[in-house]
Amino acid sequence: MQSERRRELSTAEERRAAVLRTAIGAFAARGYFGTTTAEVAKAAGISQAYVYRLFPNKEALFVAVVEHCFLRVRQSLEAGAAAAGSSSPEAVLSVMGDAYARLITDNDLLLVQLHAQAAAASEPAVREAVRAGYARLVEYVRGVSGGDDEQIQNFFAVGMLCHLVVSIGAQEVQAPWTRTLTTGIRHYD
């Protein structure tokens, strides 16, 4: 009986993770407001009712997607920090920035981040998830880099600029304004 219960929990946890992975693609494609749980269910090959067994509503599903994306960012920053050749704040922030620039080549992750920031403007639960995610990232970056407030603010400001550069394909346009935005910004295809 006990092993049967463990197997059921494992299966439910695996299905929840699979639905979450599917939901990332769905929300990336159409955003929070444009995606339905029916679309997520169809893409995951399950019933909409089963999606509701795993997540109480669309908002909870999207918040789980946002939290998952923040976790991926944190893991990327951790890998970058571990690869730093020096413990100076500048060196640590630089390698973490490079790791993040590589991470956002994952178009779904980038799009979910952009959609989450847009939804945060009007959806309190999403706003709280985005706030909490940034709070954890800022404190992690501060702690691992040893950077001061100005360095940490610059790190996140450049990260936001990276979002803009990548999302509008600024590196593909040869013009004074794109050179202004892209100078010194790392981006990968």
PDB file of C-alpha atoms in Angstrom:
ATOM      1  CA  MET A   1       0.000   0.000   0.000  1.00  0.00           C
ATOM      2  CA  GLN A   2       2.781   2.442   0.933  1.00  0.00           C
ATOM      3  CA  SER A   3       4.753   1.808  -2.287  1.00  0.00           C
ATOM      4  CA  GLU A   4       1.532   2.150  -4.309  1.00  0.00           C
ATOM      5  CA  ARG A   5       0.919   5.565  -2.718  1.00  0.00           C
ATOM      6  CA  ARG A   6       4.495   6.662  -3.493  1.00  0.00           C
ATOM      7  CA  ARG A   7       4.067   5.584  -7.107  1.00  0.00           C
ATOM      8  CA  GLU A   8       0.840   7.630  -7.425  1.00  0.00           C
ATOM      9  CA  LEU A   9       2.526  10.709  -5.953  1.00  0.00           C
ATOM     10  CA  SER A  10       5.473  10.298  -8.252  1.00  0.00           C
ATOM     11  CA  THR A  11       3.181   9.976 -11.247  1.00  0.00           C
ATOM     12  CA  ALA A  12       1.210  13.082 -10.221  1.00  0.00           C
ATOM     13  CA  GLU A  13       4.438  15.020  -9.640  1.00  0.00           C
ATOM     14  CA  GLU A  14       5.779  13.899 -13.012  1.00  0.00           C
ATOM     15  CA  ARG A  15       2.523  14.879 -14.729  1.00  0.00           C
ATOM     16  CA  ARG A  16       2.576  18.256 -12.972  1.00  0.00           C
ATOM     17  CA  ALA A  17       6.145  18.837 -14.223  1.00  0.00           C
ATOM     18  CA  ALA A  18       5.138  17.777 -17.746  1.00  0.00           C
ATOM     19  CA  VAL A  19       2.143  20.131 -17.741  1.00  0.00           C
ATOM     20  CA  LEU A  20       4.375  22.915 -16.455  1.00  0.00           C
ATOM     21  CA  ARG A  21       6.858  22.363 -19.318  1.00  0.00           C
ATOM     22  CA  THR A  22       3.997  22.388 -21.821  1.00  0.00           C
ATOM     23  CA  ALA A  23       2.488  25.494 -20.239  1.00  0.00           C
ATOM     24  CA  ILE A  24       5.762  27.363 -20.655  1.00  0.00           C
ATOM     25  CA  GLY A  25       5.502  26.971 -24.428  1.00  0.00           C
ATOM     26  CA  ALA A  26       1.817  27.870 -24.469  1.00  0.00           C
ATOM     27  CA  PHE A  27       2.227  30.992 -22.327  1.00  0.00           C
ATOM     28  CA  ALA A  28       5.339  32.001 -24.281  1.00  0.00           C
ATOM     29  CA  ALA A  29       3.353  31.857 -27.523  1.00  0.00           C
ATOM     30  CA  ARG A  30       0.230  33.742 -26.415  1.00  0.00           C
ATOM     31  CA  GLY A  31       0.916  35.288 -23.005  1.00  0.00           C
ATOM     32  CA  TYR A  32      -1.081  35.107 -19.821  1.00  0.00           C
ATOM     33  CA  PHE A  33      -4.176  36.774 -21.226  1.00  0.00           C
ATOM     34  CA  GLY A  34      -4.182  34.936 -24.558  1.00  0.00           C
ATOM     35  CA  THR A  35      -3.632  31.402 -23.275  1.00  0.00           C
ATOM     36  CA  THR A  36      -6.399  29.148 -21.989  1.00  0.00           C
ATOM     37  CA  THR A  37      -6.092  26.114 -19.776  1.00  0.00           C
ATOM     38  CA  ALA A  38      -7.862  24.195 -22.552  1.00  0.00           C
ATOM     39  CA  GLU A  39      -4.939  25.008 -24.874  1.00  0.00           C
ATOM     40  CA  VAL A  40      -2.432  23.865 -22.260  1.00  0.00           C
ATOM     41  CA  ALA A  41      -4.397  20.662 -21.686  1.00  0.00           C
ATOM     42  CA  LYS A  42      -4.582  19.920 -25.404  1.00  0.00           C
ATOM     43  CA  ALA A  43      -0.852  20.529 -25.864  1.00  0.00           C
ATOM     44  CA  ALA A  44      -0.094  18.294 -22.863  1.00  0.00           C
ATOM     45  CA  GLY A  45      -2.405  15.568 -24.135  1.00  0.00           C
ATOM     46  CA  ILE A  46      -4.616  15.604 -21.058  1.00  0.00           C
ATOM     47  CA  SER A  47      -8.072  16.836 -20.173  1.00  0.00           C
ATOM     48  CA  GLN A  48      -8.697  20.355 -18.967  1.00  0.00           C
ATOM     49  CA  ALA A  49     -10.178  18.826 -15.817  1.00  0.00           C
ATOM     50  CA  TYR A  50      -6.847  17.143 -15.125  1.00  0.00           C
ATOM     51  CA  VAL A  51      -5.042  20.475 -15.497  1.00  0.00           C
ATOM     52  CA  TYR A  52      -7.380  21.783 -12.777  1.00  0.00           C
ATOM     53  CA  ARG A  53      -6.539  18.799 -10.579  1.00  0.00           C
ATOM     54  CA  LEU A  54      -2.879  19.809 -10.806  1.00  0.00           C
ATOM     55  CA  PHE A  55      -3.357  23.601 -10.670  1.00  0.00           C
ATOM     56  CA  PRO A  56      -6.466  25.232  -9.138  1.00  0.00           C
ATOM     57  CA  ASN A  57      -6.769  27.842 -11.918  1.00  0.00           C
ATOM     58  CA  LYS A  58      -4.959  29.499 -14.820  1.00  0.00           C
ATOM     59  CA  GLU A  59      -3.444  32.083 -12.512  1.00  0.00           C
ATOM     60  CA  ALA A  60      -1.839  29.389 -10.328  1.00  0.00           C
ATOM     61  CA  LEU A  61      -0.520  27.631 -13.430  1.00  0.00           C
ATOM     62  CA  PHE A  62       1.004  30.850 -14.775  1.00  0.00           C
ATOM     63  CA  VAL A  63       2.519  31.696 -11.388  1.00  0.00           C
ATOM     64  CA  ALA A  64       4.109  28.215 -11.340  1.00  0.00           C
ATOM     65  CA  VAL A  65       5.504  28.871 -14.833  1.00  0.00           C
ATOM     66  CA  VAL A  66       6.914  32.234 -13.697  1.00  0.00           C
ATOM     67  CA  GLU A  67       8.489  30.649 -10.613  1.00  0.00           C
ATOM     68  CA  HIS A  68       9.997  27.897 -12.776  1.00  0.00           C
ATOM     69  CA  CYS A  69      11.526  30.495 -15.102  1.00  0.00           C
ATOM     70  CA  PHE A  70      13.026  32.402 -12.152  1.00  0.00           C
ATOM     71  CA  LEU A  71      14.505  29.104 -10.957  1.00  0.00           C
ATOM     72  CA  ARG A  72      16.107  28.585 -14.376  1.00  0.00           C
ATOM     73  CA  VAL A  73      17.570  32.094 -14.236  1.00  0.00           C
ATOM     74  CA  ARG A  74      18.957  31.410 -10.753  1.00  0.00           C
ATOM     75  CA  GLN A  75      20.515  28.128 -11.905  1.00  0.00           C
ATOM     76  CA  SER A  76      22.103  29.930 -14.846  1.00  0.00           C
ATOM     77  CA  LEU A  77      23.518  32.644 -12.593  1.00  0.00           C
ATOM     78  CA  GLU A  78      24.840  30.003 -10.183  1.00  0.00           C
ATOM     79  CA  ALA A  79      26.640  28.231 -13.015  1.00  0.00           C
ATOM     80  CA  GLY A  80      28.089  31.541 -14.160  1.00  0.00           C
ATOM     81  CA  ALA A  81      29.264  32.480 -10.660  1.00  0.00           C
ATOM     82  CA  ALA A  82      30.882  29.066 -10.238  1.00  0.00           C
ATOM     83  CA  ALA A  83      32.879  29.668 -13.423  1.00  0.00           C
ATOM     84  CA  ALA A  84      34.217  33.059 -12.339  1.00  0.00           C
ATOM     85  CA  GLY A  85      37.984  33.227 -12.497  1.00  0.00           C
ATOM     86  CA  SER A  86      38.113  35.862  -9.779  1.00  0.00           C
ATOM     87  CA  SER A  87      36.038  36.760  -6.756  1.00  0.00           C
ATOM     88  CA  SER A  88      35.898  40.468  -7.580  1.00  0.00           C
ATOM     89  CA  PRO A  89      32.356  41.785  -7.987  1.00  0.00           C
ATOM     90  CA  GLU A  90      33.131  42.878 -11.545  1.00  0.00           C
ATOM     91  CA  ALA A  91      34.364  39.420 -12.552  1.00  0.00           C
ATOM     92  CA  VAL A  92      31.476  37.559 -10.930  1.00  0.00           C
ATOM     93  CA  LEU A  93      28.863  39.915 -12.368  1.00  0.00           C
ATOM     94  CA  SER A  94      30.454  39.657 -15.806  1.00  0.00           C
ATOM     95  CA  VAL A  95      30.330  35.854 -15.961  1.00  0.00           C
ATOM     96  CA  MET A  96      26.808  35.810 -14.540  1.00  0.00           C
ATOM     97  CA  GLY A  97      25.784  38.339 -17.191  1.00  0.00           C
ATOM     98  CA  ASP A  98      27.282  36.129 -19.875  1.00  0.00           C
ATOM     99  CA  ALA A  99      25.444  33.087 -18.501  1.00  0.00           C
ATOM    100  CA  TYR A 100      22.185  35.042 -18.551  1.00  0.00           C
ATOM    101  CA  ALA A 101      22.794  36.286 -22.112  1.00  0.00           C
ATOM    102  CA  ARG A 102      23.180  32.643 -23.157  1.00  0.00           C
ATOM    103  CA  LEU A 103      20.058  31.610 -21.242  1.00  0.00           C
ATOM    104  CA  ILE A 104      17.755  34.088 -22.956  1.00  0.00           C
ATOM    105  CA  THR A 105      18.503  32.542 -26.317  1.00  0.00           C
ATOM    106  CA  ASP A 106      15.758  30.180 -25.111  1.00  0.00           C
ATOM    107  CA  ASN A 107      12.940  32.111 -26.758  1.00  0.00           C
ATOM    108  CA  ASP A 108      10.244  30.552 -24.541  1.00  0.00           C
ATOM    109  CA  LEU A 109      12.007  31.646 -21.370  1.00  0.00           C
ATOM    110  CA  LEU A 110      12.488  35.154 -22.706  1.00  0.00           C
ATOM    111  CA  LEU A 111       8.857  35.410 -23.806  1.00  0.00           C
ATOM    112  CA  VAL A 112       7.511  34.132 -20.481  1.00  0.00           C
ATOM    113  CA  GLN A 113       9.602  36.743 -18.674  1.00  0.00           C
ATOM    114  CA  LEU A 114       8.241  39.498 -20.914  1.00  0.00           C
ATOM    115  CA  HIS A 115       4.645  38.260 -20.593  1.00  0.00           C
ATOM    116  CA  ALA A 116       5.024  37.958 -16.809  1.00  0.00           C
ATOM    117  CA  GLN A 117       6.210  41.548 -16.521  1.00  0.00           C
ATOM    118  CA  ALA A 118       3.285  42.718 -18.653  1.00  0.00           C
ATOM    119  CA  ALA A 119       0.729  40.694 -16.665  1.00  0.00           C
ATOM    120  CA  ALA A 120       2.248  41.907 -13.389  1.00  0.00           C
ATOM    121  CA  ALA A 121       0.956  45.390 -14.176  1.00  0.00           C
ATOM    122  CA  SER A 122      -2.650  44.284 -13.658  1.00  0.00           C
ATOM    123  CA  GLU A 123      -2.654  40.848 -12.003  1.00  0.00           C
ATOM    124  CA  PRO A 124      -1.775  40.931  -8.270  1.00  0.00           C
ATOM    125  CA  ALA A 125      -0.762  37.249  -7.990  1.00  0.00           C
ATOM    126  CA  VAL A 126       1.525  37.525 -11.002  1.00  0.00           C
ATOM    127  CA  ARG A 127       2.924  40.802  -9.670  1.00  0.00           C
ATOM    128  CA  GLU A 128       3.728  39.099  -6.373  1.00  0.00           C
ATOM    129  CA  ALA A 129       5.409  36.151  -8.136  1.00  0.00           C
ATOM    130  CA  VAL A 130       7.537  38.522 -10.226  1.00  0.00           C
ATOM    131  CA  ARG A 131       8.416  40.617  -7.167  1.00  0.00           C
ATOM    132  CA  ALA A 132       9.372  37.542  -5.166  1.00  0.00           C
ATOM    133  CA  GLY A 133      11.422  36.175  -8.043  1.00  0.00           C
ATOM    134  CA  TYR A 134      13.356  39.411  -8.444  1.00  0.00           C
ATOM    135  CA  ALA A 135      13.799  39.745  -4.676  1.00  0.00           C
ATOM    136  CA  ARG A 136      15.439  36.318  -4.552  1.00  0.00           C
ATOM    137  CA  LEU A 137      17.609  37.041  -7.602  1.00  0.00           C
ATOM    138  CA  VAL A 138      18.750  40.460  -6.369  1.00  0.00           C
ATOM    139  CA  GLU A 139      19.737  39.069  -2.984  1.00  0.00           C
ATOM    140  CA  TYR A 140      21.463  36.079  -4.599  1.00  0.00           C
ATOM    141  CA  VAL A 141      23.425  38.318  -6.993  1.00  0.00           C
ATOM    142  CA  ARG A 142      24.328  40.689  -4.148  1.00  0.00           C
ATOM    143  CA  GLY A 143      25.492  37.832  -1.935  1.00  0.00           C
ATOM    144  CA  VAL A 144      27.490  35.881  -4.485  1.00  0.00           C
ATOM    145  CA  SER A 145      29.086  38.871  -6.217  1.00  0.00           C
ATOM    146  CA  GLY A 146      29.742  41.114  -3.246  1.00  0.00           C
ATOM    147  CA  GLY A 147      28.721  44.013  -5.478  1.00  0.00           C
ATOM    148  CA  ASP A 148      27.407  47.291  -4.128  1.00  0.00           C
ATOM    149  CA  ASP A 149      23.913  48.616  -4.818  1.00  0.00           C
ATOM    150  CA  GLU A 150      25.007  50.517  -7.927  1.00  0.00           C
ATOM    151  CA  GLN A 151      26.715  47.444  -9.409  1.00  0.00           C
ATOM    152  CA  ILE A 152      23.698  45.246  -8.692  1.00  0.00           C
ATOM    153  CA  GLN A 153      21.317  47.822 -10.155  1.00  0.00           C
ATOM    154  CA  ASN A 154      23.476  48.078 -13.270  1.00  0.00           C
ATOM    155  CA  PHE A 155      23.575  44.279 -13.588  1.00  0.00           C
ATOM    156  CA  PHE A 156      19.772  44.094 -13.631  1.00  0.00           C
ATOM    157  CA  ALA A 157      19.407  47.179 -15.840  1.00  0.00           C
ATOM    158  CA  VAL A 158      21.709  45.641 -18.431  1.00  0.00           C
ATOM    159  CA  GLY A 159      19.732  42.394 -18.153  1.00  0.00           C
ATOM    160  CA  MET A 160      16.542  44.298 -18.978  1.00  0.00           C
ATOM    161  CA  LEU A 161      18.285  45.967 -21.878  1.00  0.00           C
ATOM    162  CA  CYS A 162      19.339  42.494 -23.057  1.00  0.00           C
ATOM    163  CA  HIS A 163      15.631  41.546 -23.093  1.00  0.00           C
ATOM    164  CA  LEU A 164      14.890  44.520 -25.295  1.00  0.00           C
ATOM    165  CA  VAL A 165      17.831  43.944 -27.653  1.00  0.00           C
ATOM    166  CA  VAL A 166      16.999  40.269 -28.107  1.00  0.00           C
ATOM    167  CA  SER A 167      13.219  40.663 -28.321  1.00  0.00           C
ATOM    168  CA  ILE A 168      13.320  43.315 -31.052  1.00  0.00           C
ATOM    169  CA  GLY A 169      16.262  41.761 -32.893  1.00  0.00           C
ATOM    170  CA  ALA A 170      18.223  45.016 -32.534  1.00  0.00           C
ATOM    171  CA  GLN A 171      21.462  43.260 -33.503  1.00  0.00           C
ATOM    172  CA  GLU A 172      19.974  42.660 -36.985  1.00  0.00           C
ATOM    173  CA  VAL A 173      19.475  46.368 -37.695  1.00  0.00           C
ATOM    174  CA  GLN A 174      22.451  48.520 -38.616  1.00  0.00           C
ATOM    175  CA  ALA A 175      21.509  52.003 -37.446  1.00  0.00           C
ATOM    176  CA  PRO A 176      22.841  54.560 -34.969  1.00  0.00           C
ATOM    177  CA  TRP A 177      20.044  53.866 -32.480  1.00  0.00           C
ATOM    178  CA  THR A 178      20.701  50.091 -32.471  1.00  0.00           C
ATOM    179  CA  ARG A 179      24.448  50.623 -32.068  1.00  0.00           C
ATOM    180  CA  THR A 180      23.658  52.847 -29.083  1.00  0.00           C
ATOM    181  CA  LEU A 181      21.512  50.133 -27.490  1.00  0.00           C
ATOM    182  CA  THR A 182      23.715  47.156 -28.342  1.00  0.00           C
ATOM    183  CA  THR A 183      27.204  48.503 -27.632  1.00  0.00           C
ATOM    184  CA  GLY A 184      28.694  46.406 -24.868  1.00  0.00           C
ATOM    185  CA  ILE A 185      25.644  44.144 -24.687  1.00  0.00           C
ATOM    186  CA  ARG A 186      26.351  40.456 -25.081  1.00  0.00           C
ATOM    187  CA  HIS A 187      23.821  38.472 -27.027  1.00  0.00           C
ATOM    188  CA  TYR A 188      23.919  35.058 -28.574  1.00  0.00           C
ATOM    189  CA  ASP A 189      21.880  33.465 -31.346  1.00  0.00           C
TER     190      ASP A 189
END
